Coordinates of C-alpha atoms in Angstrom, one line a residue:
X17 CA 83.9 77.6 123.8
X18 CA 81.3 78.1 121.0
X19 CA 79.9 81.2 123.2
X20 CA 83.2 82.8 123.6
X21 CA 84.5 82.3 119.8
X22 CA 81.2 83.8 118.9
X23 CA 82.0 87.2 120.6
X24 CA 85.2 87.5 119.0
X25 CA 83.9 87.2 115.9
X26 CA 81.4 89.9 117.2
X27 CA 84.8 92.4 118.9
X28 CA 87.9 91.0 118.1
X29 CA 87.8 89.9 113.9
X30 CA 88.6 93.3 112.4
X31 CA 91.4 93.8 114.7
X32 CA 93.1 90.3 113.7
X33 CA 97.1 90.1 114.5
X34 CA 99.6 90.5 111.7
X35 CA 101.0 87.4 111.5
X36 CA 99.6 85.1 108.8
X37 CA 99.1 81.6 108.3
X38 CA 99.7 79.9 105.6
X39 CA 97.8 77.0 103.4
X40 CA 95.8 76.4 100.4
X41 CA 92.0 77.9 99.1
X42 CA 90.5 76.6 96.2
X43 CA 87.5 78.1 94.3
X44 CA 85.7 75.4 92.1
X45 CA 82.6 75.4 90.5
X46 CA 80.8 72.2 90.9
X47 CA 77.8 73.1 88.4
X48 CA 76.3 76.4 86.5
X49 CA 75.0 77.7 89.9
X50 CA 76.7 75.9 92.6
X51 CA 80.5 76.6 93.8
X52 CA 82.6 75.0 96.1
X53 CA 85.2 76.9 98.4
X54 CA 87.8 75.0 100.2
X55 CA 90.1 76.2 102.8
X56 CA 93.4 74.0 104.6
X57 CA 95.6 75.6 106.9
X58 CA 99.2 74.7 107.4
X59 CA 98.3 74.9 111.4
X60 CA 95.1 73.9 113.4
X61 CA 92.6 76.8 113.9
X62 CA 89.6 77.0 116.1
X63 CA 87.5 79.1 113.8
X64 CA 87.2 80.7 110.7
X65 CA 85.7 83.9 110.2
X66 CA 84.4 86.4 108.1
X67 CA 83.4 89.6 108.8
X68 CA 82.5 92.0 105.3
X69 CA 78.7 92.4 105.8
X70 CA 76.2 92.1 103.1
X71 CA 72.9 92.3 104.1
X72 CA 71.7 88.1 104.3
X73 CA 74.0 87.6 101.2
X74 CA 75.7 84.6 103.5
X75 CA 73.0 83.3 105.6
X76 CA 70.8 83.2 101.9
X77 CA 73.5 81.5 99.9
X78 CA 76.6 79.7 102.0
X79 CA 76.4 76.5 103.5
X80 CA 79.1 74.2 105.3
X81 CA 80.5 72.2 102.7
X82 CA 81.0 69.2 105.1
X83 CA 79.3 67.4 107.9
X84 CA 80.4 68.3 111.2
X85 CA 80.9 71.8 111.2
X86 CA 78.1 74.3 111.6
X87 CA 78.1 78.2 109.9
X88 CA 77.3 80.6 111.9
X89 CA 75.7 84.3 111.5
X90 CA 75.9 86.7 114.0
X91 CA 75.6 90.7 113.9
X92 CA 78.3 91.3 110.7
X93 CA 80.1 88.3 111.0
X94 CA 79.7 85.1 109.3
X95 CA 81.5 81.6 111.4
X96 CA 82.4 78.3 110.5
X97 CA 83.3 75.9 113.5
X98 CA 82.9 72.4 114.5
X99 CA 79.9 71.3 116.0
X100 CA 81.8 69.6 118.8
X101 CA 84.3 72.9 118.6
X102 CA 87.8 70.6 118.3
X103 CA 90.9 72.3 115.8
X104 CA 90.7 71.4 112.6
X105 CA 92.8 72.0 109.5
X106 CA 90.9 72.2 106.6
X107 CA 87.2 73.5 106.1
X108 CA 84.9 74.3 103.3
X109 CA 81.8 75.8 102.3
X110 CA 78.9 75.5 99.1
X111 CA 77.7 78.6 97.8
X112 CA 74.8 79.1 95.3
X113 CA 75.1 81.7 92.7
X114 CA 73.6 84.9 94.3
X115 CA 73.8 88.1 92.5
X116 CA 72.5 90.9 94.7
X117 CA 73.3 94.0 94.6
X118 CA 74.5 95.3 97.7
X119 CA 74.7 99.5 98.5
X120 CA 78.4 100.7 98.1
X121 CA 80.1 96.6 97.8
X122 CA 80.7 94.5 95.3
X123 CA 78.6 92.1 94.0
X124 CA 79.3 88.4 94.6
X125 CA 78.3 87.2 91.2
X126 CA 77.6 88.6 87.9
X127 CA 75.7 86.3 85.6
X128 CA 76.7 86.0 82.2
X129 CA 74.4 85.3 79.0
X130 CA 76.3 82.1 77.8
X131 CA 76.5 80.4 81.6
X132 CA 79.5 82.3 82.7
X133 CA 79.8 83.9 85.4
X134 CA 82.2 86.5 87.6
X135 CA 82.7 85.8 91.3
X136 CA 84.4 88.4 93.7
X137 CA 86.2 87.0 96.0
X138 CA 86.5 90.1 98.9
X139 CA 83.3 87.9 100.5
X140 CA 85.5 84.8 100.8
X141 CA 88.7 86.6 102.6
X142 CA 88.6 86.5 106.7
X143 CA 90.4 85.4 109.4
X144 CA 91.1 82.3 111.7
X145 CA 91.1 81.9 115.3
X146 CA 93.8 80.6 116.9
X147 CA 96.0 80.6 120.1
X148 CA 93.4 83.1 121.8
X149 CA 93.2 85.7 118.7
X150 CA 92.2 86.2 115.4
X151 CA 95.1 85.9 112.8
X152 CA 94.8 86.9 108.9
X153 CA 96.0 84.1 106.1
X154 CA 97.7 84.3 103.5
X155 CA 96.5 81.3 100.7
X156 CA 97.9 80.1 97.5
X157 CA 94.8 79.4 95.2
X158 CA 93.6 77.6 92.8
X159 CA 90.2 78.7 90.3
X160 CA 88.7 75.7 89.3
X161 CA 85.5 75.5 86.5
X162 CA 83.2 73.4 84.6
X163 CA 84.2 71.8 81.6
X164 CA 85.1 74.2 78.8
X165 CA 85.3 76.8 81.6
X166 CA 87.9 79.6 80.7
X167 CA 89.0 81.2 84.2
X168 CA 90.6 84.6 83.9
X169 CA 91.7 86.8 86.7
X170 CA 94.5 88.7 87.9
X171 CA 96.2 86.8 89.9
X172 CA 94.9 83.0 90.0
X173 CA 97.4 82.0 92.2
X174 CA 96.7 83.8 95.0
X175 CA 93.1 84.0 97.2
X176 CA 93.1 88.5 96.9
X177 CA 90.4 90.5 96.6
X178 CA 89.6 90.1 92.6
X179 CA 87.1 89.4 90.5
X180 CA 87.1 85.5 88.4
X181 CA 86.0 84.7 85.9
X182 CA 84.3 81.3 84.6
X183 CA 82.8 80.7 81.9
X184 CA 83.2 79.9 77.9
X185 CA 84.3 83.1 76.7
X186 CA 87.1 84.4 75.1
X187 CA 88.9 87.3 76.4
X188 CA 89.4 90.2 74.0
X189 CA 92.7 92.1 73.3
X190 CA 93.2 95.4 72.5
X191 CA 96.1 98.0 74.0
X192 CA 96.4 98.3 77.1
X193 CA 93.2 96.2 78.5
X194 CA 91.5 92.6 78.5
X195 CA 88.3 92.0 77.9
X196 CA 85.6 89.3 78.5
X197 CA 82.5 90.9 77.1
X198 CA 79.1 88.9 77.4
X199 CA 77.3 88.6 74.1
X200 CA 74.4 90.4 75.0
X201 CA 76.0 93.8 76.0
X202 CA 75.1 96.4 73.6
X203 CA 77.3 97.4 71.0
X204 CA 76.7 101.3 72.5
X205 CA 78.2 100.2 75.8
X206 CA 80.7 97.4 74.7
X207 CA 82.2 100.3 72.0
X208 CA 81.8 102.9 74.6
X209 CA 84.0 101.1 76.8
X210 CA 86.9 100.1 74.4
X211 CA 87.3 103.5 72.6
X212 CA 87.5 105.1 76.5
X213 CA 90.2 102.7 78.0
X214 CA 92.8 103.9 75.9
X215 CA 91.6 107.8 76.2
X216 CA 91.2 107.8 79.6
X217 CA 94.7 106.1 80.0
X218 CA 96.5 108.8 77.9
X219 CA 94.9 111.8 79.3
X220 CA 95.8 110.7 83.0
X221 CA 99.4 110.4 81.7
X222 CA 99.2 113.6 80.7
X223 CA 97.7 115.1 83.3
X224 CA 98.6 113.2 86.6
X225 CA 101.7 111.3 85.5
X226 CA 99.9 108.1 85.0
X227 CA 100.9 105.3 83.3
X228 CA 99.2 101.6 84.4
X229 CA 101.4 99.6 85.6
X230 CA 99.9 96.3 83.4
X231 CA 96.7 96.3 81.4
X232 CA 93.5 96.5 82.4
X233 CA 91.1 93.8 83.3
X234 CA 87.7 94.3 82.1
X235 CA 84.7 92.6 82.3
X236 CA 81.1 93.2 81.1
X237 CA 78.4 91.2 82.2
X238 CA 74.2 90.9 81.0
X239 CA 73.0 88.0 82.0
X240 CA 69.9 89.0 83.5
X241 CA 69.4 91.8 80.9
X242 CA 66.6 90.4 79.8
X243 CA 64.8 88.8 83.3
X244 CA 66.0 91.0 86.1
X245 CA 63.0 92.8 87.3
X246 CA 64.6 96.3 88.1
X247 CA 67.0 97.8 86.3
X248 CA 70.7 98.9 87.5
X249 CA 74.1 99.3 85.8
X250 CA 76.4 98.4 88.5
X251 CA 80.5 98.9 88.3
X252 CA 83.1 97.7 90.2
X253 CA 86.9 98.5 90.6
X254 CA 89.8 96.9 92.2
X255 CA 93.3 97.3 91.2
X256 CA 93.6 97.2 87.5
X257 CA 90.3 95.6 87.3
X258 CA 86.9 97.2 86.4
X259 CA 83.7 94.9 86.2
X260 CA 80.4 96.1 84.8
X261 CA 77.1 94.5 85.4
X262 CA 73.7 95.6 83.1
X263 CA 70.5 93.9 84.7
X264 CA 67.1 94.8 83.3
X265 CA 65.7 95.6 80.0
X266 CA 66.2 100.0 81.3
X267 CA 69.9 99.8 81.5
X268 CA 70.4 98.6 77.5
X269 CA 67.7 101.4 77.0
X270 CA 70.3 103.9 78.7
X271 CA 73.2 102.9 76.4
X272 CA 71.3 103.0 73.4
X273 CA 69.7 106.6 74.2
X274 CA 72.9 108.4 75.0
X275 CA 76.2 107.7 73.1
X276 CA 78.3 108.8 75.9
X277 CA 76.5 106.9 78.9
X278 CA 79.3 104.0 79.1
X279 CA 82.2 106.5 78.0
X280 CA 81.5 109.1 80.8
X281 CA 80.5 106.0 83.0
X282 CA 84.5 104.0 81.8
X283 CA 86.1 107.1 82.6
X284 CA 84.8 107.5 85.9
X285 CA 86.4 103.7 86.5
X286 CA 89.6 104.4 85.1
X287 CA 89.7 107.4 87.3
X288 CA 88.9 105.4 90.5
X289 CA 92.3 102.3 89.4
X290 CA 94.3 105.9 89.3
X291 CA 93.2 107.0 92.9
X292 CA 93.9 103.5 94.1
X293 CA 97.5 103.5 92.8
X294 CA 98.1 106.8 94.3
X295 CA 95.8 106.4 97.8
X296 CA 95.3 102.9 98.0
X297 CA 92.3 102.1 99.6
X298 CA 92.7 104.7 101.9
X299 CA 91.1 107.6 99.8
X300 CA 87.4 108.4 100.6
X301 CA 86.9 105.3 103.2
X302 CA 86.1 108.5 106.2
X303 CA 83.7 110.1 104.0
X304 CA 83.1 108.6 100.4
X305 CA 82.2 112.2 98.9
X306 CA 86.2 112.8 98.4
X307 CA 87.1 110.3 95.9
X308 CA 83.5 109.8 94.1
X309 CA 83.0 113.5 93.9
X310 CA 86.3 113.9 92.7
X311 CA 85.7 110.9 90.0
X312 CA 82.6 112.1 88.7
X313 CA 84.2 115.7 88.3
X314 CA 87.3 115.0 86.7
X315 CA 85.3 112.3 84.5
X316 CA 83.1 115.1 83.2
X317 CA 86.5 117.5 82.3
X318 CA 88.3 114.3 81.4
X319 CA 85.4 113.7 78.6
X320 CA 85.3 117.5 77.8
X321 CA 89.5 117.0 77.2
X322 CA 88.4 114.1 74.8
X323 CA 86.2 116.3 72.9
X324 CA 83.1 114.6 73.9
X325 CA 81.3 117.9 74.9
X326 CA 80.7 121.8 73.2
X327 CA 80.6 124.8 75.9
X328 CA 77.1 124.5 76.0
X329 CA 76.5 120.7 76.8
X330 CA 79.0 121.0 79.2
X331 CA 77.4 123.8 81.2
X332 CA 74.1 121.8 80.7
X333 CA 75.4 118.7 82.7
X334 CA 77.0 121.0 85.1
X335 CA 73.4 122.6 85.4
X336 CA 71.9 118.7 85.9
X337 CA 74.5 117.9 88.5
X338 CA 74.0 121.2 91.0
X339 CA 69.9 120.2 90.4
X340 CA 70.6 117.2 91.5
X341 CA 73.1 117.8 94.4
X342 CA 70.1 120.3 94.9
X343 CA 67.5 118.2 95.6
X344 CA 69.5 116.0 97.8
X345 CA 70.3 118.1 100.0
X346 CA 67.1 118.9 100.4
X347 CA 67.1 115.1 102.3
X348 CA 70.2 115.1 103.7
X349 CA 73.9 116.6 104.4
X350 CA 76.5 115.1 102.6
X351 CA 78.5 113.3 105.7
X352 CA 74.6 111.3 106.7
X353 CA 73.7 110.4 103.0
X354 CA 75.3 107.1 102.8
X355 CA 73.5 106.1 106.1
X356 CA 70.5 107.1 104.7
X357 CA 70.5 105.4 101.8
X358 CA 71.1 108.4 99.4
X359 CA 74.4 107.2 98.0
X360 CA 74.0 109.1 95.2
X361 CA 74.6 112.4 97.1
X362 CA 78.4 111.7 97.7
X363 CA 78.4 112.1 93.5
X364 CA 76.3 114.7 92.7
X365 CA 77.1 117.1 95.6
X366 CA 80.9 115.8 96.2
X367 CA 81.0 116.4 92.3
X368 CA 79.8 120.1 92.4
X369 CA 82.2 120.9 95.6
X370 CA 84.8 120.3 93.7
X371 CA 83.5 122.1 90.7
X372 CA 83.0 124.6 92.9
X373 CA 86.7 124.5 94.2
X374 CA 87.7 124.4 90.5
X375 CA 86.1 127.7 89.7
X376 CA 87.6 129.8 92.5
X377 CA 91.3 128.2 91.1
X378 CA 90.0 129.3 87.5
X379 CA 87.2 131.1 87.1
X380 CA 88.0 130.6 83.2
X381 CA 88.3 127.2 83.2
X382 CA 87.0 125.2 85.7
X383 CA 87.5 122.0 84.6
X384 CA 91.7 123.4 84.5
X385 CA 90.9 124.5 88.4
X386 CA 89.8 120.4 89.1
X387 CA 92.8 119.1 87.5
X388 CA 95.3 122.1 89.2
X389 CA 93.6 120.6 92.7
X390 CA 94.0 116.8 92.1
X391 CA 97.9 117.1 90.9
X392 CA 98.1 119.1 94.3
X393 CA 96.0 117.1 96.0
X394 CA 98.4 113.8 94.5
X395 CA 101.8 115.9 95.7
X396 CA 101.6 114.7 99.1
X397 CA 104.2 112.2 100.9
X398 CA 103.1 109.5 102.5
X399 CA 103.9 111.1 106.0
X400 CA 100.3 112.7 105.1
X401 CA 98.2 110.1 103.3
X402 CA 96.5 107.4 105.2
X403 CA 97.5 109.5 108.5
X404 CA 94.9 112.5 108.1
X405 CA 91.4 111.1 107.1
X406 CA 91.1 112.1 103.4
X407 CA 88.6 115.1 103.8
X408 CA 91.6 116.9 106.2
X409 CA 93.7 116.2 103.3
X410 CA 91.3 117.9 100.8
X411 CA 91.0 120.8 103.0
X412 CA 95.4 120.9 104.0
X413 CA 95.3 121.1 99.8
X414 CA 92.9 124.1 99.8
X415 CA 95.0 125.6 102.1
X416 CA 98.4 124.8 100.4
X417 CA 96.3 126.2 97.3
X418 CA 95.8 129.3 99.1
X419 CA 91.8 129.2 100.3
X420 CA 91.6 131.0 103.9
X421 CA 90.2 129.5 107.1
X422 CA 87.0 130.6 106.1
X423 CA 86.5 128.9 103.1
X424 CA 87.5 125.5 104.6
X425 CA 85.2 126.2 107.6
X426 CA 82.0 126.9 105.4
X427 CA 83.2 123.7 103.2
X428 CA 83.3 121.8 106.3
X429 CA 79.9 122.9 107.5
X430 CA 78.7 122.1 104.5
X431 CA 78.9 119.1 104.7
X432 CA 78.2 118.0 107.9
X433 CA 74.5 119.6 107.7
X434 CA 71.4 119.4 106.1
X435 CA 70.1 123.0 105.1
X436 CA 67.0 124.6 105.5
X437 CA 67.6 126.2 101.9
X438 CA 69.6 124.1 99.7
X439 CA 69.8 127.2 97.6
X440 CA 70.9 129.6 99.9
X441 CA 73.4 126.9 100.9
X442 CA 75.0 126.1 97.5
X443 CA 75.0 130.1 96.9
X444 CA 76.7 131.0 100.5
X445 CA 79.1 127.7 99.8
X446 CA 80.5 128.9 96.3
X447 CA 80.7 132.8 97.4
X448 CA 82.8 131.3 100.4
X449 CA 85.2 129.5 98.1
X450 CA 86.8 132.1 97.1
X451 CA 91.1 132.4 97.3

């Protein structure tokens, strides 16, 4: 039994059956480092599984929370069973604060100066085995902290994929947004941050049509500002919820030296709640360069809309991205740089494409070419998004746009290869988009 459970965690998780069952999850934290989740199901399971892989993230920092069952690891999947493999109803494990930073995911923690903390809880979402196939569940939660623990999410009733957090700050009010700001941010990034929220939010009104739906949920995290030994500003977004995390002395340095490191860096997070209302999830997941390009791009003409930039800083930055992009190709096409580690090529390079695509619309105004795309771009019915993979759709909107086959060829080969010249290739790519 344990053998044959095991392999359909392996072949059989991600394709679990519609149906869900029902029962309870709740999240507690039993001390400053050390959490408790706790699952019961209204029906008796075999297994329950989890598939999102994170490097060792599980094997490093989960453990059964009972005796008698046993957690397995096994290729991406993560198992919790019986030992003597009999249905049960309810199970749980203990997790130890682990804040890693994985390529491309979320983080599970982010640490907070004052003993907070914020958990996403995507890591803790699987399925359950039962009656011969994997099932998903839908659970009504619970968010339980320490003492003096405030716990604010944004939807604590409900185990979704969200960040929580716990911990003895305050949330902050201002239009539109929510904040739980650690102490220790800097006041460069915690100002850059609130003076962009509400920019951001008016200029995609004006632009796209876009008005949130409920305020933003925002959290900023330094708890290891001071003892992480690298440095890294990490962000995350889910739906109406943006989470940033400074670790390392560096990343207060990079606030501090540039005024408009957290604004560019908010806008580009706004941008990404905007995609998600319009694509869902769906937008970028075949090749990530579609909807980071497109959020770094637009975040640079977004700012430049704000007022943030003169002609000639903007053209410098535009100058720094193609370098960049540049350089990266010089290691790999855009379509293999996430495998190889080069994430950072889906923004720089997916960026300059769609510069590139905004020039040919308006050679005057390229930054007006980007936003004439992405309102085109937005038009489609849902007949077309979610069906094509999202690059198709970018190249149907060229098309519709009125770029010929060739220019969608040489955009497609593009990106699928690595060039001997990444000069020659930028130069052939831009003379190709032309209308």
């Amino acid at each position: 039994m344990r053998f044959f459970i095991t392999l359909a965690a392996i072949w059989g998780l991600s394709g679990a059956a519609g149906a869900d069952v029902s029962g309870t999850f709740e999240l507690t934290r039993e001390a400053e480092r050390r959490w408790k989740a706790s699952f019961c199901f209204g029906e008796s399971v075999s297994a329950l599984g989890f598939e999102r892989p994170v490097a060792d993230f599980r094997a490093a920092s989960w453990a059964t929370g009972e005796p008698g069952f046993e957690l397995i690891h096994t290729g991406r999947t993560s198992l919790i069973q019986r030992a003597d493999k009999a249905p049960f109803n309810c199970a749980s494990v203990t997790l130890t604060t682990n804040t890693m930073i994985p390529p491309k995911d979320y983080m599970p923690f982010s640490s907070f100066s004052d003993g907070g903390a914020s958990v996403f809880t995507g890591y803790l979402m699987g399925q359950v085995y039962r009656n011969g196939a994997w099932e998903s569940y839908d659970l009504r939660a619970s968010y339980r902290g320490l003492e003096g623990d405030r716990v604010v999410t944004r939807n604590p009733k409900a185990l979704a994929e969200q960040f929580v957090y716990f911990g003895p700050r305050e949330p902050k009010e201002v239009a539109g947004a929510t904040l739980v700001i650690d102490p220790q941010v800097p006041a460069s990034a915690r100002l850059g941050v609130v003076s962009t929220l509400p920019r951001g939010t008016k200029l995609l009104a004006e632009l796209f049509g876009f008005r949130p739906a409920e305020p933003y949920l925002v959290f900023l995290a330094a708890g290891e500002l001071e003892t992480s030994a690298t440095d890294q500003t990490k962000a995350g977004t889910l739906p109406y919820q943006i989470l940033f995390t400074m670790k390392g002395k560096g990343s207060a340095r990079w606030a501090d030296s540039d005024p408009l490191y957290f604004p560019r860096f908010t806008m580009h997070e706004v941008l990404h709640i905007w995609q998600r209302e319009v694509w869902g999830e769906w937008l970028g997941d075949d090749h990530p360069w579609v909807h980071e390009g497109a959020a770094e791009a637009l975040a640079y003409e977004l700012m430049n809309q704000a007022g943030a930039y003169n002609a000639a800083e903007l053209e410098s930055l535009w100058a720094t991205v193609r370098n960049k992009c540049r350089n990266l190709l010089a290691e790999t096409s855009v379509h293999d740089a996430p495998e190889k580690g080069r994430f950072d090529t889906v923004y720089q390079c997916g960026a300059l494409i769609n510069r590139m695509v905004g020039e040919a619309l308006n050679p005057d105004a390229p930054g007006g070419g980007m936003i004439r795309f992405w309102q085109e771009m937005a038009k489609w019915d849902a007949s077309q998004k979610g069906v094509l993979t999202s690059e198709q759709l970018y190249l149907n909107t060229m098309a519709r746009l009125g770029f010929g086959e060739g220019a969608r060829t040489a955009l497609s080969a593009f990106l699928k290869e690595k060039p001997a010249s990444p000069d020659a290739a930028l130069k052939a790519l831009k003379d190709a988009l032309t209308l």
